[in-house]
Coordinates of C-alpha atoms in Angstrom, one line a residue:
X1 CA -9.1 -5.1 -17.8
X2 CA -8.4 -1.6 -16.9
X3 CA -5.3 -1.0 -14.6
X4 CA -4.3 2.4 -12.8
X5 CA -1.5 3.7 -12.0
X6 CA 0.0 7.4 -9.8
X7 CA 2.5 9.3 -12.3
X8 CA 3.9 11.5 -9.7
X9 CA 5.6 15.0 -11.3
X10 CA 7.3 17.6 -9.7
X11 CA 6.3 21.3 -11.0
X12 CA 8.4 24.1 -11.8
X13 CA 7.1 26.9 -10.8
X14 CA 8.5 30.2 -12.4
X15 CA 7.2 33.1 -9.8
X16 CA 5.9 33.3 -6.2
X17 CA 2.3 34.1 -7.0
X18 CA 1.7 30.9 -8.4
X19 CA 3.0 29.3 -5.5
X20 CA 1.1 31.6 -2.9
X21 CA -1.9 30.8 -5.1
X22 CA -1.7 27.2 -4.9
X23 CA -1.0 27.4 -0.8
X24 CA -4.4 29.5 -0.2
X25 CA -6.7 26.7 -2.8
X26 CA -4.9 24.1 -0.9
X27 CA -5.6 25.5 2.7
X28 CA -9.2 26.5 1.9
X29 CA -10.1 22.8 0.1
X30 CA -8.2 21.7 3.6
X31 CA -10.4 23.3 5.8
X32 CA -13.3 22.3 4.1
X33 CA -13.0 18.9 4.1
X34 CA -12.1 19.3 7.8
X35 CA -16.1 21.1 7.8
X36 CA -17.2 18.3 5.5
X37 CA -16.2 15.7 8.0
X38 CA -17.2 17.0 10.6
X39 CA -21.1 17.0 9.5
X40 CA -20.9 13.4 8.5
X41 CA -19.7 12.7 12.2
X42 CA -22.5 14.2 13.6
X43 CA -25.2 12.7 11.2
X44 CA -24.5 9.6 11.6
X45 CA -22.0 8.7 9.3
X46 CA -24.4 9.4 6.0
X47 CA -22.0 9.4 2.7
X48 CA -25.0 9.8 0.3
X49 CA -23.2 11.9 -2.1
X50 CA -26.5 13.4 -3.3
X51 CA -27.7 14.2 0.2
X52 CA -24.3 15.9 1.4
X53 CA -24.1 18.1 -2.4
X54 CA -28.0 19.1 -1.5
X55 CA -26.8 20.2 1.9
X56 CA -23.4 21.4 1.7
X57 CA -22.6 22.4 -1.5
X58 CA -23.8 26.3 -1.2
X59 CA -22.0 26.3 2.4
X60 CA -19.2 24.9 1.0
X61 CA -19.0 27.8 -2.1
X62 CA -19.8 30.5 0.0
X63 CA -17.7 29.7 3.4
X64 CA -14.5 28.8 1.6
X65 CA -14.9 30.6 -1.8
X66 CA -14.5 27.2 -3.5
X67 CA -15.7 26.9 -7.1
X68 CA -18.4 24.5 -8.6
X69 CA -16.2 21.5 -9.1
X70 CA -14.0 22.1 -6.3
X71 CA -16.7 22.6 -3.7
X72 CA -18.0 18.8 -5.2
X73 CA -14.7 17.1 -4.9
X74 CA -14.5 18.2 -1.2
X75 CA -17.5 16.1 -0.7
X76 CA -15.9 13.0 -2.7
X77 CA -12.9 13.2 -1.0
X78 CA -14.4 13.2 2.5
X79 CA -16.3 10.4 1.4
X80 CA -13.7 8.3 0.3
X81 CA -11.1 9.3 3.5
X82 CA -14.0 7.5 5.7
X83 CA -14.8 4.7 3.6
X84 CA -11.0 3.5 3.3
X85 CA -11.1 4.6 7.2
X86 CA -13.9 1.9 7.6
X87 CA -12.4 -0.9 5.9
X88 CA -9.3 -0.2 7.9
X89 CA -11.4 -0.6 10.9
X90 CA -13.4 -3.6 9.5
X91 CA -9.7 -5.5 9.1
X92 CA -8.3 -4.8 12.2
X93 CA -11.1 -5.9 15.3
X94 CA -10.4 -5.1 18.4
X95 CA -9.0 -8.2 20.4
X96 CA -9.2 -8.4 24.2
X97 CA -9.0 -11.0 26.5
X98 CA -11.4 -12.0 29.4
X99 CA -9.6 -12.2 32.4
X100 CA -11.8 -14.4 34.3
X101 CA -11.5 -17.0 31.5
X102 CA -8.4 -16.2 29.7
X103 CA -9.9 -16.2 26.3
X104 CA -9.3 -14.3 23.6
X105 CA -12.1 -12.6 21.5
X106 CA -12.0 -10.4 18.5
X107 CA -15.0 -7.8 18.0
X108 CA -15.8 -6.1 14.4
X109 CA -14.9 -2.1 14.3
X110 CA -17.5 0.0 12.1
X111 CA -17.2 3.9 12.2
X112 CA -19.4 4.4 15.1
X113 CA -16.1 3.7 16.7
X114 CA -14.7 6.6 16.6
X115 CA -14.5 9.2 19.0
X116 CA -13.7 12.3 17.0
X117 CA -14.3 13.4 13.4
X118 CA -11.5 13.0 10.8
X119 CA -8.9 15.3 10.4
X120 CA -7.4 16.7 7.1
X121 CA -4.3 18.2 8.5
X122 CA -2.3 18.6 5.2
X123 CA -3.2 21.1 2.9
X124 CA -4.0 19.2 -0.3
X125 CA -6.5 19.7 -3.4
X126 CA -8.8 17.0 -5.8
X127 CA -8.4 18.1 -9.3
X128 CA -10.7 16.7 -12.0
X129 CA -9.6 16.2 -15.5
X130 CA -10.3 18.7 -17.6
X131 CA -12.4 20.9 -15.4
X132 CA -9.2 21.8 -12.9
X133 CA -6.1 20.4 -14.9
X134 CA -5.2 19.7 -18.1
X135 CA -2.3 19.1 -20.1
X136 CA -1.7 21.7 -22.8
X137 CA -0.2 20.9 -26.0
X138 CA 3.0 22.9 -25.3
X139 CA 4.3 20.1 -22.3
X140 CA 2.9 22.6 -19.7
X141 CA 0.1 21.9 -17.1
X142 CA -2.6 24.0 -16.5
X143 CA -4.0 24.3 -13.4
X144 CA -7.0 26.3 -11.6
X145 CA -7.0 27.7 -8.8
X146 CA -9.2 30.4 -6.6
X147 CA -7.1 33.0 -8.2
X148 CA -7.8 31.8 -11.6
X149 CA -5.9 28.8 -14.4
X150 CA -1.7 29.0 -13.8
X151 CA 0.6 27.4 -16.3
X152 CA 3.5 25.5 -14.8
X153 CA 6.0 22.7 -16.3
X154 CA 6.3 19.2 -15.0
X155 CA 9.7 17.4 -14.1
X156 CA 9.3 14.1 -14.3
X157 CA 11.5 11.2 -16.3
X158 CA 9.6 9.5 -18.5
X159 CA 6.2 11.7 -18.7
X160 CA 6.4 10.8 -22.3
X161 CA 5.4 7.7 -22.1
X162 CA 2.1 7.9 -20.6
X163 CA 1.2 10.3 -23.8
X164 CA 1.0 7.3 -26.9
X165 CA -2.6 7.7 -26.7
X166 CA -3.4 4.4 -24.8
X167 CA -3.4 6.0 -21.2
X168 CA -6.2 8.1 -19.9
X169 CA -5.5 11.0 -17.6
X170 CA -8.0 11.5 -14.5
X171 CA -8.0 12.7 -11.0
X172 CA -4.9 14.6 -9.7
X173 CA -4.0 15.7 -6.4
X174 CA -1.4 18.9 -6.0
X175 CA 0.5 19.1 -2.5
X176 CA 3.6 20.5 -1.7
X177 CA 6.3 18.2 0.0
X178 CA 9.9 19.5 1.3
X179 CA 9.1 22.8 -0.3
X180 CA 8.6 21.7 -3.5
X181 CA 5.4 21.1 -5.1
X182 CA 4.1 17.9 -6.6
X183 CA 1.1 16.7 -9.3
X184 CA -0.2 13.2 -8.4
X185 CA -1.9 12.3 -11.4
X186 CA -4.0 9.0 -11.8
X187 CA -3.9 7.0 -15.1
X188 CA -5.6 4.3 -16.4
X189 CA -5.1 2.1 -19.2
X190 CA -6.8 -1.1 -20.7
X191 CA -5.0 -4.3 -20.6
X192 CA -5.6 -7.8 -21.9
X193 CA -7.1 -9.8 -19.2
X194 CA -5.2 -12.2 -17.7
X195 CA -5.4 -15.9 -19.3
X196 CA -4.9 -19.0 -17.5
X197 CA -4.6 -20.9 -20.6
X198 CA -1.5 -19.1 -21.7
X199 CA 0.2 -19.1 -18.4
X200 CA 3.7 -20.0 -19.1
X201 CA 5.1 -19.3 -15.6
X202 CA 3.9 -20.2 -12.4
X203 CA 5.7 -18.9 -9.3
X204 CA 5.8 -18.9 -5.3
X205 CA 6.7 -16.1 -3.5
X206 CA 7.4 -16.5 0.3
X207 CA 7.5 -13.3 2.2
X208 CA 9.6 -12.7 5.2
X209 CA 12.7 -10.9 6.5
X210 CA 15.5 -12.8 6.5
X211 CA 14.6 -13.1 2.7
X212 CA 12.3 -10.3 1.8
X213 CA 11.1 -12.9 -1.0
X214 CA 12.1 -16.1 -1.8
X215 CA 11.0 -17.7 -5.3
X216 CA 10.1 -21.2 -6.9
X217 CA 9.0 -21.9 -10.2
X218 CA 7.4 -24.7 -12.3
X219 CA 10.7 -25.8 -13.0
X220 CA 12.0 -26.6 -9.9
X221 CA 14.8 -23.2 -9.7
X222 CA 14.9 -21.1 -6.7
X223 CA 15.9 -17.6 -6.0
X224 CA 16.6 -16.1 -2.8
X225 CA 16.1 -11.8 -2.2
X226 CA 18.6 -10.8 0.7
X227 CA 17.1 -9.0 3.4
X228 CA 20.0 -9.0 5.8
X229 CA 21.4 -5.6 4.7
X230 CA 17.7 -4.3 4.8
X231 CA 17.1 -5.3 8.7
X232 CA 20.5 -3.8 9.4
X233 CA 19.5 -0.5 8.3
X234 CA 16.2 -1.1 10.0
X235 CA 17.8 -1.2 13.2
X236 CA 20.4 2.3 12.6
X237 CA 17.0 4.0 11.9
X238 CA 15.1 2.2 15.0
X239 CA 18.5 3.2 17.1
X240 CA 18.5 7.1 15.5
X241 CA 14.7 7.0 15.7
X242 CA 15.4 5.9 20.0
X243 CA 17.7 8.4 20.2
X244 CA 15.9 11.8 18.7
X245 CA 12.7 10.6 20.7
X246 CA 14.7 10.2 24.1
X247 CA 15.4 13.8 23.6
X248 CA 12.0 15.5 23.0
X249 CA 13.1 18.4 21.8
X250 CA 11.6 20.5 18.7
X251 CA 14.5 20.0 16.6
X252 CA 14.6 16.6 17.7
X253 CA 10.8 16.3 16.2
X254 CA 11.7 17.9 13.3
X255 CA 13.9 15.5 12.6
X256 CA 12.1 12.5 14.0
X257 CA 9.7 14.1 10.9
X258 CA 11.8 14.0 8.1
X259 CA 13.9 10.6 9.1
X260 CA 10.3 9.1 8.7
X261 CA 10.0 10.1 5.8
X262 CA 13.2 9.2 4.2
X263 CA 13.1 6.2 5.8
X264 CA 9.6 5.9 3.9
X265 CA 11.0 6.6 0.2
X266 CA 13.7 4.0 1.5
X267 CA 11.6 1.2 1.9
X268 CA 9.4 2.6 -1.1
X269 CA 12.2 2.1 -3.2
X270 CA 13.1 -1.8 -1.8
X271 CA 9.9 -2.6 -2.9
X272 CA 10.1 -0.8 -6.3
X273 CA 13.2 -2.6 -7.0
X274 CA 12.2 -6.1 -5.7
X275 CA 9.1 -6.1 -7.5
X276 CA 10.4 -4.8 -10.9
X277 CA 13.1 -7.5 -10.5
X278 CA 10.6 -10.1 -9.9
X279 CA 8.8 -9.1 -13.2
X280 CA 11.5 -8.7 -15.4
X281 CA 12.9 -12.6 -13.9
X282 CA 9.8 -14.2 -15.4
X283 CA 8.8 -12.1 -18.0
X284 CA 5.1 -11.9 -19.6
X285 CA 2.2 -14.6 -18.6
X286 CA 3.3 -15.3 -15.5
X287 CA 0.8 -16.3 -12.3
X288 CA 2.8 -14.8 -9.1
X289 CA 1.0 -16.6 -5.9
X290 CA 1.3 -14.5 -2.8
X291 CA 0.2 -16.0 1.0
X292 CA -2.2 -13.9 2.5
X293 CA -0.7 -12.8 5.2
X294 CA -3.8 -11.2 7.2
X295 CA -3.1 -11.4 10.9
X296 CA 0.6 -13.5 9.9
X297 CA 3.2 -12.2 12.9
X298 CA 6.7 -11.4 11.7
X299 CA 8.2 -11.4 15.1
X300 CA 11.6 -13.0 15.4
X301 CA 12.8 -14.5 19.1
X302 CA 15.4 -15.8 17.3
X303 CA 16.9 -12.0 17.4
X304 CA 18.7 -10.1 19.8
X305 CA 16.2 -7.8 22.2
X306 CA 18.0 -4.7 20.8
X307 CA 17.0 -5.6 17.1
X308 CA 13.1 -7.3 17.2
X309 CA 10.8 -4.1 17.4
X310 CA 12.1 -2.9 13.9
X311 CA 12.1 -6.8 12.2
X312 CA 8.7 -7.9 13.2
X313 CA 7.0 -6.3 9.8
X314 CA 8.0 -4.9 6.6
X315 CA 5.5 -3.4 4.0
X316 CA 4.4 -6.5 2.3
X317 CA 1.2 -4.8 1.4
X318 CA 3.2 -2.6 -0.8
X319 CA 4.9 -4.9 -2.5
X320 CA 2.4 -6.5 -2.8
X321 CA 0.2 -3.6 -4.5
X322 CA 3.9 -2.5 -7.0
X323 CA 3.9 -6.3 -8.0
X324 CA 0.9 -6.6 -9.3
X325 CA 0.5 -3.4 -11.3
X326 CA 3.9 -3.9 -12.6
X327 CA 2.5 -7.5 -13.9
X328 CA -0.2 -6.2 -15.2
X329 CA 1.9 -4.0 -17.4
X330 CA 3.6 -7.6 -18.6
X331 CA 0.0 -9.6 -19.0
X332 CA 1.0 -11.4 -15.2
X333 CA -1.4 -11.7 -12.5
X334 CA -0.8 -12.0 -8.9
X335 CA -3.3 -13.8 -6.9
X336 CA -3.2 -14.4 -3.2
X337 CA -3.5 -18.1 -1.3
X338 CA -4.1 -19.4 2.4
X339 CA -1.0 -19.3 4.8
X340 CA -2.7 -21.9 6.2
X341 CA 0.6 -24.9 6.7
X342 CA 2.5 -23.2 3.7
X343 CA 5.5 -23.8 6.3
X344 CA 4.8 -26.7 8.1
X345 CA 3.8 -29.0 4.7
X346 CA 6.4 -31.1 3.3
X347 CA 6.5 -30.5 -0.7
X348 CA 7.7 -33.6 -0.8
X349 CA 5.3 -36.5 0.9
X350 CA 2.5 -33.8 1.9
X351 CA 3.1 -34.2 6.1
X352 CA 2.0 -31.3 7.8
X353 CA 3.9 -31.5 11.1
X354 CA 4.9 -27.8 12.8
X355 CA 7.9 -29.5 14.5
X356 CA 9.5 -30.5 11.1
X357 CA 10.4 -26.4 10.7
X358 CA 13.8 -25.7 12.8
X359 CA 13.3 -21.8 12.9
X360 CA 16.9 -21.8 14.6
X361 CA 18.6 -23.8 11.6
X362 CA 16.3 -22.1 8.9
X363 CA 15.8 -25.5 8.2
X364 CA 12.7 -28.2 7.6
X365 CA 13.6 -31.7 8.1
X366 CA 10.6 -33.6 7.4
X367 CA 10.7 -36.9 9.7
X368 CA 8.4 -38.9 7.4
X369 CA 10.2 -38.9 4.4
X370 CA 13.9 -37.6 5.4
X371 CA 13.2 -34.7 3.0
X372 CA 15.5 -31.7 4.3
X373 CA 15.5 -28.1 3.1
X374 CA 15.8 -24.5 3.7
X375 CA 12.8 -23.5 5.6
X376 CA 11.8 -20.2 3.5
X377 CA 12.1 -22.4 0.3
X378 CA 10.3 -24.7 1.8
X379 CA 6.9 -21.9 1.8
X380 CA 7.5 -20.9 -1.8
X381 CA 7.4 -24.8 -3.0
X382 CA 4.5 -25.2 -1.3
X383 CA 2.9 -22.1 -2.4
X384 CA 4.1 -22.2 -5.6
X385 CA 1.8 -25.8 -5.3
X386 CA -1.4 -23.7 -4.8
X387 CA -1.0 -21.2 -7.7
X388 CA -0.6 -24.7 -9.8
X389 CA -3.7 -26.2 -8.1
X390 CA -5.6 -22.5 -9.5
X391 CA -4.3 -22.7 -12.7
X392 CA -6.1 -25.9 -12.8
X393 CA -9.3 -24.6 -12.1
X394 CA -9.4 -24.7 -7.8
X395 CA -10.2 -21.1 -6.9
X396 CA -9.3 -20.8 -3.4
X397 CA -7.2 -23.4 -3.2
X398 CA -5.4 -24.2 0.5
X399 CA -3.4 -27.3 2.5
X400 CA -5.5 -29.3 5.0
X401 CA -4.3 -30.6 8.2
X402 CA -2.9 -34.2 7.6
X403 CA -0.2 -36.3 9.2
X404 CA 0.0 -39.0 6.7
X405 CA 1.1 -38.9 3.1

């Protein structure tokens, strides 16, 4: 199995032509993808890569002095901004409700949806392996741009490791954040596939914000991941967030701007943490089962009204996505199950009843068998059930409705 993984370095760069060199191939790979996008909006959406290299590829070289392989990753990065766009779209319908009936209906969103191209505001370039980087035997990188190759040095902790000869350097994307300027360098290494047969963990992970995870293993042990302290600084960042936008000034945006992202590498770094924890916990061949939690609401009524807008989500997808790359580093897998009465199931005597969950308490008091437990625990046993029922060959195992054990 191959996995991938982002190194992301910082450069050092030693003069100002470099810099003013990088800033004009960004801005010109920038506005051609804004040209790029713009033709695929009006022809009907057509992402034939061959089609769009027969017709744009002289355009692109001769209106935005772009080299060969520059001029063709324009094309593949348009391409792959609107097909992410489209399976965005394709996961989020549009729900509206028909106010003669009341119902509710959901409706599929394709591209034709859109009322505008896509925009490439950030000045950014695609670099292939080889042909626009590479990494010269001295530690340096060298990089092309419409000026000609630079050499610069990266910073990054632990660069070393990704150079033992079992990683394999492709795609990299040079931007410049806070001033500084950054490599984004995709690697991709092969990895034993995951066996079922010589799983020696099997753990359930229940998602929410009280506890930003709560665990259950095979043998019966429980751990609980705080995420009190986290929703508290939620809400100073909702409250500064309230206060900069009441103001509407330009300073007030420009910090609106950078509190977003710091509040970004914040919750970045939560995740980071949490799932390197989680991996480290349970060590090699473990099965981590996830809920899909695909339309799941995280809004709390149990909360003040000051503090529910920033507690109703946090980036589980995120997680989600560090968890299982950092498993696969450890010959783990993460799989996802159905939601579907995860909460409402006694582990217990198997009663599904919605009423035995006390979201008030945090509690589920099961009134069939007199089982009694806290309610997020409650999710993760009866998750960590499903990833059992997988390992044992069911592969989309899920709970069905019953009110008898």
């Amino acid at each position: 199995m191959e996995m991938q993984v982002t190194i992301k370095t910082k450069l050092k760069i030693s003069n100002s032509e470099i810099a003013w060199s990088f800033s004009k191939t960004m801005e010109q790979y920038r506005q051609a993808c804004n040209y790029v996008s713009e033709y695929i909006f009006n022809n009907d959406f057509d992402m034939k890569q061959s089609r769009l290299n027969k017709e744009l590829y002289t355009k692109l070289r001769n209106l935005f002095s772009l080299k060969s392989q520059m001029a063709q990753s324009v094309i593949r990065t348009v391409i792959a901004r609107y097909k992410t766009v489209k399976t965005q779209m394709a996961r989020r319908p549009y729900k509206y409700q028909d106010k003669n009936t009341g119902e509710w209906y959901r409706e599929v969103r394709d591209l034709t949806w859109l009322h505008k191209p896509i925009s490439f505001n950030r000045p950014q370039v695609d670099l292939q392996r080889n042909r626009d980087w590479s990494y010269l035997s001295s530690g340096q990188l060298s990089i092309n741009t419409l000026d000609g190759r630079v050499k610069v040095d990266p910073i990054c902790r632990g660069f070393n490791q990704y150079l033992d000869g079992t990683w394999k350097f492709g795609l990299a994307k040079l931007l410049k954040s806070s001033g500084k300027w950054y490599l984004h360098i995709s690697a991709t290494k092969e990895v034993a596939d995951f066996n079922k047969q010589t799983v020696k963990h099997v753990v359930g992970l229940d998602r929410g914000l009280r506890f930003l995870a709560t665990s259950y293993d095979e043998q019966g042990k429980t751990a609980f991941f705080d995420g009190q302290a986290i929703m508290r600084k939620r809400a100073k960042y909702q409250k500064l967030r309230t206060t900069l936008q009441a103001k509407g000034t330009k300073s007030a945006k420009r910090r609106l701007k950078k509190l977003s992202g710091r509040e970004n590498r914040w919750i970045s770094d939560v995740n980071h943490c949490l799932s390197k924890t989680l991996v480290q916990k349970y060590g090699a061949n473990t099965l981590f089962v996830l809920e899909n939690l695909n339309g799941v609401s995280f809004e709390r009524t149990d909360l003040p009204k000051a503090l529910r807008n920033q507690n109703k989500s946090w980036a589980f997808y995120q997680l989600e996505q560090f968890l299982t790359y950092k498993a696969h580093l450890h010959n783990s897998e993460v799989v996802e199950v159905s939601a579907k009465y995860t909460s409402q199931r006694c582990p217990k005597c198997g009663v599904i009843k919605k009423d035995n969950r006390h979201h008030e308490k945090h509690e589920y008091h099961c009134t069939n068998c007199g089982y009694c437990s806290n309610d997020d625990r409650i999710g993760a046993m009866n998750i960590q059930l499903l990833g059992t029922q997988y390992i044992s060959g069911q592969e989309q195992p899920k709970f069905e409705l019953t009110t008898n054990a």
